[in-house]
Amino acid sequence: MTKSVRAKKRKKADFAKVKFKVGKTIKKAQNETKTDFKARKIIIKEQLGKKSDQDLLTKRKQNIKDLLSRLSHSSIYVRQDGVNGLLEIVKKYEVVTLEPNLPSVLQGLAPLLFDSDTLIRSSAIKFMEALILKVGSNIAPYFNIIATHLSCAMVHLNINVQGDSLKLMHVLIKHTPALIARHANTLLKNFVNLISRKASSTQTSSKLESSMVDFSRILHVNPSNSLTSPKWRLQLLQELSGFLEAILVEQKHVEEQVPYTIWETVVVGSVPPVVTADVLSSTTQEMWLLSDPEQLKKFSLSIIPLLFQIWAEVRPGGTQDYAGSNTLSEESVETLNCIVRIIRQLWHITQVCLHSHPTKCTWFMGALKASYMTKIMVGFPYYCHLGAVQNKKKKPKMVDKKMQPDGDYSLRHCDDLNVSLALFAMQMSSSEGLAENALNFFTKLLRDGNRDGQYNLGSVVNILSDLLQLIPEKQADSLLAAAQTCYTRLHPLKKDRALLLQILLAATDIDHPQLWKCGSNSVWVYQVVEDLASGSARDLLLHTAIILRLRNNTEIKQLLLARKDEIRGKN
């Protein structure tokens, strides 16, 4: 059927050509490109001003105000550029010109410690270190800004910010220990929160049934969280140990500036010192760790169980590979070193706070003694398992050939660690089992010349002086012989050699008559006279010889009379 006429007209109308009339403007098409752009100038008044010669400028002519405005920019690269510019200014200008700008710089840059980007946080910490190194003690009036932001970073919701807070803590402990120690009230609690959480009621009740120690907190456990790894916990223990040491050093520094008695005030002079007793008391009161026994008890009972929990993680069972002793990995050895240092620092802090010996503090010894003896000293002495040596140029230190098994690993003596463990254990307990174990270890230690210089000889002397009062005469003679062998082996001009003479004085003391008959005493007295005759006498050697002579020691009396002319000629 054909279409109607009306339909054909409509079809033609759709494609009909438009007829333009004279005098009327043509309508513009919808897709027409407009070419009439309007431009206006944006003028910032600060751009018109010239940079003053007094402004601190970078190579790109940016002053501090420009750089601080970049720190709050949304772009990471702009914020990084601002930090780099401020670091350039700090390195370029002197302290006198930098000091007026310290408040604005610290307030502008400190929030970057919470930045979501790792590189920005690292750059901010590097800038803080460079600024502290440059201005030194001038940072003290504004240190509260840094400490406040550090405290917030340690409890931040972002775990990466929490992790980086330890890097800033390390910088502050290293360069400003006295300033950071004054913020112990807040930061110590943050350390506990970083490493642990409150235990549930069921977890707490099951542990309290078998022990009176406070187990209200347990370690964070999350395999996907980097803050629960043994490596990060080791880093936290190192910073906590450094922080406690800074607190003790600051407390000792303040006490040394204050005369304790009227006589000392007279000796110092009639003019009172700058730091008075009121200042000392106010400084101590600011730090609850040194002034409030209840707060100290709460902190100690929280941190001590956590230390033993960390130790149980890095050494869950222990392996006895050499002479019945436990072998540990290098990371485990470092962790145990930190744990022992922290416990020793808490020992000193308890003594300062309570003004009495820590052994008289029941709650402190109850939390520490049993766990220390059963969980740490049970494996004494320890050896370090070095593992496979990847770099042939680097050889492990102090590896005894007799201790090298057939495999691709080796063992190393942990003498410094073992000496620290034994010294602290002897302060807490003097049981026969501990004395016998320590006797065997120190006898081998002093006889082995390859291990000289790898331990603190002063601590060894203190331990041996206590051991001589506990062990029988036969074992004491063996121990004195080992000490005399070490004395003979060391060079006469070495300072550590003279320390061993304290053992000889202890063995010949009037309070220890059971040690007078030891044959090693005679050999040692002969060696003392030989040193006097050779002209290698030091002050401690002369002091020892005088004390032995005043004690009417017959052997030294006869030897001195026989060689008096030779001794006078050499000295």
mmCIF file of N, CA, C and O in Angstrom, residues 67-130:
data_model
loop_
_atom_site.group_PDB
_atom_site.id
_atom_site.type_symbol
_atom_site.label_atom_id
_atom_site.label_comp_id
_atom_site.label_asym_id
_atom_site.label_seq_id
_atom_site.Cartn_x
_atom_site.Cartn_y
_atom_site.Cartn_z
ATOM 1 N N LEU A 67 57.919 27.378 52.728
ATOM 2 C CA LEU A 67 58.147 25.945 52.935
ATOM 3 C C LEU A 67 57.151 25.359 53.931
ATOM 4 O O LEU A 67 56.687 24.226 53.756
ATOM 5 N N LEU A 68 56.817 26.112 54.970
ATOM 6 C CA LEU A 68 55.859 25.615 55.947
ATOM 7 C C LEU A 68 54.471 25.448 55.334
ATOM 8 O O LEU A 68 53.711 24.546 55.712
ATOM 9 N N SER A 69 54.116 26.317 54.388
ATOM 10 C CA SER A 69 52.822 26.181 53.717
ATOM 11 C C SER A 69 52.764 24.920 52.861
ATOM 12 O O SER A 69 51.684 24.368 52.631
ATOM 13 N N ARG A 70 53.914 24.441 52.424
ATOM 14 C CA ARG A 70 53.945 23.227 51.603
ATOM 15 C C ARG A 70 53.740 21.966 52.448
ATOM 16 O O ARG A 70 53.344 20.922 51.922
ATOM 17 N N LEU A 71 54.014 22.064 53.736
ATOM 18 C CA LEU A 71 53.927 20.872 54.580
ATOM 19 C C LEU A 71 52.499 20.371 54.749
ATOM 20 O O LEU A 71 52.285 19.204 55.078
ATOM 21 N N SER A 72 51.524 21.228 54.570
ATOM 22 C CA SER A 72 50.124 20.832 54.706
ATOM 23 C C SER A 72 49.452 20.572 53.362
ATOM 24 O O SER A 72 48.232 20.464 53.292
ATOM 25 N N HIS A 73 50.233 20.495 52.289
ATOM 26 C CA HIS A 73 49.681 20.256 50.956
ATOM 27 C C HIS A 73 49.217 18.814 50.825
ATOM 28 O O HIS A 73 49.719 17.902 51.493
ATOM 29 N N SER A 74 48.237 18.591 49.954
ATOM 30 C CA SER A 74 47.696 17.242 49.768
ATOM 31 C C SER A 74 48.644 16.325 49.010
ATOM 32 O O SER A 74 48.572 15.099 49.152
ATOM 33 N N SER A 75 49.554 16.902 48.213
ATOM 34 C CA SER A 75 50.477 16.097 47.415
ATOM 35 C C SER A 75 51.675 15.670 48.262
ATOM 36 O O SER A 75 52.259 16.466 49.001
ATOM 37 N N ILE A 76 52.056 14.397 48.128
ATOM 38 C CA ILE A 76 53.212 13.884 48.859
ATOM 39 C C ILE A 76 54.486 14.577 48.413
ATOM 40 O O ILE A 76 55.364 14.903 49.233
ATOM 41 N N TYR A 77 54.591 14.822 47.114
ATOM 42 C CA TYR A 77 55.818 15.403 46.565
ATOM 43 C C TYR A 77 56.004 16.840 47.043
ATOM 44 O O TYR A 77 57.123 17.287 47.282
ATOM 45 N N VAL A 78 54.910 17.570 47.174
ATOM 46 C CA VAL A 78 55.005 18.947 47.665
ATOM 47 C C VAL A 78 55.425 18.953 49.125
ATOM 48 O O VAL A 78 56.259 19.765 49.550
ATOM 49 N N ARG A 79 54.861 18.052 49.937
ATOM 50 C CA ARG A 79 55.255 17.971 51.340
ATOM 51 C C ARG A 79 56.718 17.573 51.464
ATOM 52 O O ARG A 79 57.457 18.112 52.304
ATOM 53 N N GLN A 80 57.144 16.633 50.633
ATOM 54 C CA GLN A 80 58.549 16.213 50.662
ATOM 55 C C GLN A 80 59.470 17.367 50.273
ATOM 56 O O GLN A 80 60.536 17.551 50.870
ATOM 57 N N ASP A 81 59.053 18.152 49.306
ATOM 58 C CA ASP A 81 59.836 19.309 48.883
ATOM 59 C C ASP A 81 59.955 20.328 50.023
ATOM 60 O O ASP A 81 61.009 20.954 50.202
ATOM 61 N N GLY A 82 58.869 20.491 50.796
ATOM 62 C CA GLY A 82 58.919 21.408 51.926
ATOM 63 C C GLY A 82 59.888 20.953 53.001
ATOM 64 O O GLY A 82 60.650 21.761 53.556
ATOM 65 N N VAL A 83 59.908 19.665 53.298
ATOM 66 C CA VAL A 83 60.836 19.133 54.305
ATOM 67 C C VAL A 83 62.277 19.279 53.829
ATOM 68 O O VAL A 83 63.173 19.670 54.600
ATOM 69 N N ASN A 84 62.522 18.980 52.554
ATOM 70 C CA ASN A 84 63.877 19.105 52.014
ATOM 71 C C ASN A 84 64.359 20.555 52.047
ATOM 72 O O ASN A 84 65.541 20.817 52.324
ATOM 73 N N GLY A 85 63.456 21.480 51.776
ATOM 74 C CA GLY A 85 63.834 22.890 51.833
ATOM 75 C C GLY A 85 64.189 23.331 53.243
ATOM 76 O O GLY A 85 65.173 24.065 53.453
ATOM 77 N N LEU A 86 63.412 22.909 54.223
ATOM 78 C CA LEU A 86 63.729 23.248 55.613
ATOM 79 C C LEU A 86 65.047 22.624 56.048
ATOM 80 O O LEU A 86 65.838 23.253 56.786
ATOM 81 N N LEU A 87 65.308 21.399 55.610
ATOM 82 C CA LEU A 87 66.580 20.750 55.939
ATOM 83 C C LEU A 87 67.750 21.505 55.322
ATOM 84 O O LEU A 87 68.820 21.646 55.942
ATOM 85 N N GLU A 88 67.555 22.017 54.107
ATOM 86 C CA GLU A 88 68.604 22.817 53.455
ATOM 87 C C GLU A 88 68.895 24.090 54.240
ATOM 88 O O GLU A 88 70.056 24.488 54.408
ATOM 89 N N ILE A 89 67.856 24.743 54.742
ATOM 90 C CA ILE A 89 68.047 25.970 55.518
ATOM 91 C C ILE A 89 68.787 25.677 56.818
ATOM 92 O O ILE A 89 69.673 26.441 57.238
ATOM 93 N N VAL A 90 68.438 24.562 57.486
ATOM 94 C CA VAL A 90 69.090 24.210 58.754
ATOM 95 C C VAL A 90 70.581 23.968 58.547
ATOM 96 O O VAL A 90 71.418 24.383 59.361
ATOM 97 N N LYS A 91 70.935 23.303 57.466
ATOM 98 C CA LYS A 91 72.345 23.025 57.194
ATOM 99 C C LYS A 91 73.103 24.264 56.717
ATOM 100 O O LYS A 91 74.319 24.363 56.900
ATOM 101 N N LYS A 92 72.398 25.221 56.156
ATOM 102 C CA LYS A 92 73.048 26.369 55.534
ATOM 103 C C LYS A 92 73.339 27.496 56.511
ATOM 104 O O LYS A 92 74.387 28.140 56.433
ATOM 105 N N TYR A 93 72.431 27.768 57.459
ATOM 106 C CA TYR A 93 72.536 28.951 58.305
ATOM 107 C C TYR A 93 73.008 28.577 59.712
ATOM 108 O O TYR A 93 72.955 27.425 60.135
ATOM 109 N N GLU A 94 73.443 29.612 60.437
ATOM 110 C CA GLU A 94 73.968 29.443 61.778
ATOM 111 C C GLU A 94 72.841 29.390 62.808
ATOM 112 O O GLU A 94 71.690 29.719 62.521
ATOM 113 N N VAL A 95 73.226 28.999 64.032
ATOM 114 C CA VAL A 95 72.243 28.823 65.100
ATOM 115 C C VAL A 95 71.559 30.143 65.446
ATOM 116 O O VAL A 95 70.355 30.184 65.723
ATOM 117 N N VAL A 96 72.315 31.237 65.430
ATOM 118 C CA VAL A 96 71.757 32.533 65.830
ATOM 119 C C VAL A 96 70.607 32.937 64.926
ATOM 120 O O VAL A 96 69.590 33.483 65.381
ATOM 121 N N THR A 97 70.719 32.674 63.653
ATOM 122 C CA THR A 97 69.658 33.036 62.709
ATOM 123 C C THR A 97 68.511 32.025 62.705
ATOM 124 O O THR A 97 67.383 32.354 62.348
ATOM 125 N N LEU A 98 68.798 30.795 63.113
ATOM 126 C CA LEU A 98 67.752 29.764 63.120
ATOM 127 C C LEU A 98 66.871 29.832 64.365
ATOM 128 O O LEU A 98 65.690 29.497 64.314
ATOM 129 N N GLU A 99 67.430 30.274 65.492
ATOM 130 C CA GLU A 99 66.710 30.202 66.765
ATOM 131 C C GLU A 99 65.381 30.952 66.775
ATOM 132 O O GLU A 99 64.390 30.426 67.313
ATOM 133 N N PRO A 100 65.246 32.156 66.202
ATOM 134 C CA PRO A 100 63.935 32.825 66.228
ATOM 135 C C PRO A 100 62.836 32.065 65.482
ATOM 136 O O PRO A 100 61.647 32.285 65.742
ATOM 137 N N ASN A 101 63.216 31.196 64.564
ATOM 138 C CA ASN A 101 62.224 30.471 63.767
ATOM 139 C C ASN A 101 61.921 29.071 64.308
ATOM 140 O O ASN A 101 61.126 28.335 63.698
ATOM 141 N N LEU A 102 62.539 28.688 65.422
ATOM 142 C CA LEU A 102 62.348 27.334 65.939
ATOM 143 C C LEU A 102 60.889 27.025 66.300
ATOM 144 O O LEU A 102 60.391 25.939 65.963
ATOM 145 N N PRO A 103 60.153 27.917 66.989
ATOM 146 C CA PRO A 103 58.767 27.569 67.337
ATOM 147 C C PRO A 103 57.899 27.279 66.120
ATOM 148 O O PRO A 103 57.182 26.270 66.080
ATOM 149 N N SER A 104 57.961 28.141 65.112
ATOM 150 C CA SER A 104 57.116 27.951 63.932
ATOM 151 C C SER A 104 57.532 26.713 63.139
ATOM 152 O O SER A 104 56.672 25.976 62.621
ATOM 153 N N VAL A 105 58.840 26.461 63.067
ATOM 154 C CA VAL A 105 59.321 25.293 62.318
ATOM 155 C C VAL A 105 58.875 23.999 63.002
ATOM 156 O O VAL A 105 58.380 23.067 62.351
ATOM 157 N N LEU A 106 59.037 23.912 64.328
ATOM 158 C CA LEU A 106 58.663 22.695 65.040
ATOM 159 C C LEU A 106 57.155 22.457 65.008
ATOM 160 O O LEU A 106 56.701 21.322 64.823
ATOM 161 N N GLN A 107 56.374 23.520 65.185
ATOM 162 C CA GLN A 107 54.922 23.366 65.152
ATOM 163 C C GLN A 107 54.412 22.994 63.765
ATOM 164 O O GLN A 107 53.415 22.290 63.635
ATOM 165 N N GLY A 108 55.116 23.434 62.726
ATOM 166 C CA GLY A 108 54.700 23.099 61.375
ATOM 167 C C GLY A 108 55.131 21.718 60.940
ATOM 168 O O GLY A 108 54.430 21.041 60.179
ATOM 169 N N LEU A 109 56.297 21.261 61.432
ATOM 170 C CA LEU A 109 56.830 19.991 60.953
ATOM 171 C C LEU A 109 56.450 18.809 61.841
ATOM 172 O O LEU A 109 56.385 17.675 61.363
ATOM 173 N N ALA A 110 56.196 19.037 63.119
ATOM 174 C CA ALA A 110 55.889 17.930 64.036
ATOM 175 C C ALA A 110 54.684 17.098 63.591
ATOM 176 O O ALA A 110 54.705 15.871 63.733
ATOM 177 N N PRO A 111 53.611 17.679 63.048
ATOM 178 C CA PRO A 111 52.486 16.840 62.594
ATOM 179 C C PRO A 111 52.842 15.844 61.505
ATOM 180 O O PRO A 111 52.094 14.883 61.285
ATOM 181 N N LEU A 112 53.962 16.050 60.817
ATOM 182 C CA LEU A 112 54.356 15.089 59.784
ATOM 183 C C LEU A 112 54.777 13.747 60.378
ATOM 184 O O LEU A 112 54.939 12.768 59.640
ATOM 185 N N LEU A 113 54.977 13.700 61.699
ATOM 186 C CA LEU A 113 55.279 12.422 62.345
ATOM 187 C C LEU A 113 54.089 11.471 62.259
ATOM 188 O O LEU A 113 54.250 10.264 62.442
ATOM 189 N N PHE A 114 52.881 12.011 62.002
ATOM 190 C CA PHE A 114 51.686 11.184 61.852
ATOM 191 C C PHE A 114 51.308 11.003 60.386
ATOM 192 O O PHE A 114 50.228 10.486 60.092
ATOM 193 N N ASP A 115 52.158 11.427 59.453
ATOM 194 C CA ASP A 115 51.811 11.386 58.038
ATOM 195 C C ASP A 115 51.565 9.943 57.598
ATOM 196 O O ASP A 115 52.177 8.992 58.103
ATOM 197 N N SER A 116 50.677 9.790 56.626
ATOM 198 C CA SER A 116 50.340 8.453 56.134
ATOM 199 C C SER A 116 51.432 7.847 55.267
ATOM 200 O O SER A 116 51.455 6.628 55.064
ATOM 201 N N ASP A 117 52.347 8.667 54.767
ATOM 202 C CA ASP A 117 53.411 8.178 53.889
ATOM 203 C C ASP A 117 54.679 7.912 54.710
ATOM 204 O O ASP A 117 55.105 8.741 55.524
ATOM 205 N N THR A 118 55.290 6.758 54.456
ATOM 206 C CA THR A 118 56.480 6.364 55.220
ATOM 207 C C THR A 118 57.658 7.292 54.953
ATOM 208 O O THR A 118 58.407 7.646 55.871
ATOM 209 N N LEU A 119 57.845 7.690 53.687
ATOM 210 C CA LEU A 119 58.985 8.543 53.342
ATOM 211 C C LEU A 119 58.877 9.911 54.016
ATOM 212 O O LEU A 119 59.889 10.469 54.441
ATOM 213 N N ILE A 120 57.664 10.438 54.114
ATOM 214 C CA ILE A 120 57.485 11.734 54.770
ATOM 215 C C ILE A 120 57.844 11.630 56.252
ATOM 216 O O ILE A 120 58.524 12.498 56.814
ATOM 217 N N ARG A 121 57.407 10.556 56.906
ATOM 218 C CA ARG A 121 57.729 10.376 58.329
ATOM 219 C C ARG A 121 59.231 10.224 58.539
ATOM 220 O O ARG A 121 59.796 10.805 59.472
ATOM 221 N N SER A 122 59.877 9.460 57.667
ATOM 222 C CA SER A 122 61.329 9.280 57.794
ATOM 223 C C SER A 122 62.065 10.595 57.574
ATOM 224 O O SER A 122 63.033 10.899 58.288
ATOM 225 N N SER A 123 61.607 11.379 56.606
ATOM 226 C CA SER A 123 62.235 12.674 56.348
ATOM 227 C C SER A 123 62.051 13.618 57.533
ATOM 228 O O SER A 123 62.962 14.377 57.882
ATOM 229 N N ALA A 124 60.873 13.569 58.170
ATOM 230 C CA ALA A 124 60.628 14.422 59.334
ATOM 231 C C ALA A 124 61.539 14.049 60.497
ATOM 232 O O ALA A 124 62.064 14.927 61.196
ATOM 233 N N ILE A 125 61.774 12.760 60.692
ATOM 234 C CA ILE A 125 62.662 12.314 61.772
ATOM 235 C C ILE A 125 64.105 12.720 61.481
ATOM 236 O O ILE A 125 64.839 13.164 62.374
ATOM 237 N N LYS A 126 64.525 12.600 60.227
ATOM 238 C CA LYS A 126 65.881 13.036 59.857
ATOM 239 C C LYS A 126 66.051 14.537 60.049
ATOM 240 O O LYS A 126 67.114 15.013 60.471
ATOM 241 N N PHE A 127 64.999 15.287 59.739
ATOM 242 C CA PHE A 127 65.070 16.727 59.951
ATOM 243 C C PHE A 127 65.186 17.050 61.445
ATOM 244 O O PHE A 127 65.959 17.932 61.838
ATOM 245 N N MET A 128 64.421 16.346 62.284
ATOM 246 C CA MET A 128 64.503 16.561 63.727
ATOM 247 C C MET A 128 65.916 16.309 64.233
ATOM 248 O O MET A 128 66.457 17.076 65.046
ATOM 249 N N GLU A 129 66.538 15.249 63.763
ATOM 250 C CA GLU A 129 67.905 14.930 64.197
ATOM 251 C C GLU A 129 68.883 16.008 63.749
ATOM 252 O O GLU A 129 69.739 16.444 64.527
ATOM 253 N N ALA A 130 68.752 16.452 62.488
ATOM 254 C CA ALA A 130 69.655 17.497 61.985
ATOM 255 C C ALA A 130 69.459 18.805 62.746
ATOM 256 O O ALA A 130 70.424 19.516 63.056
#
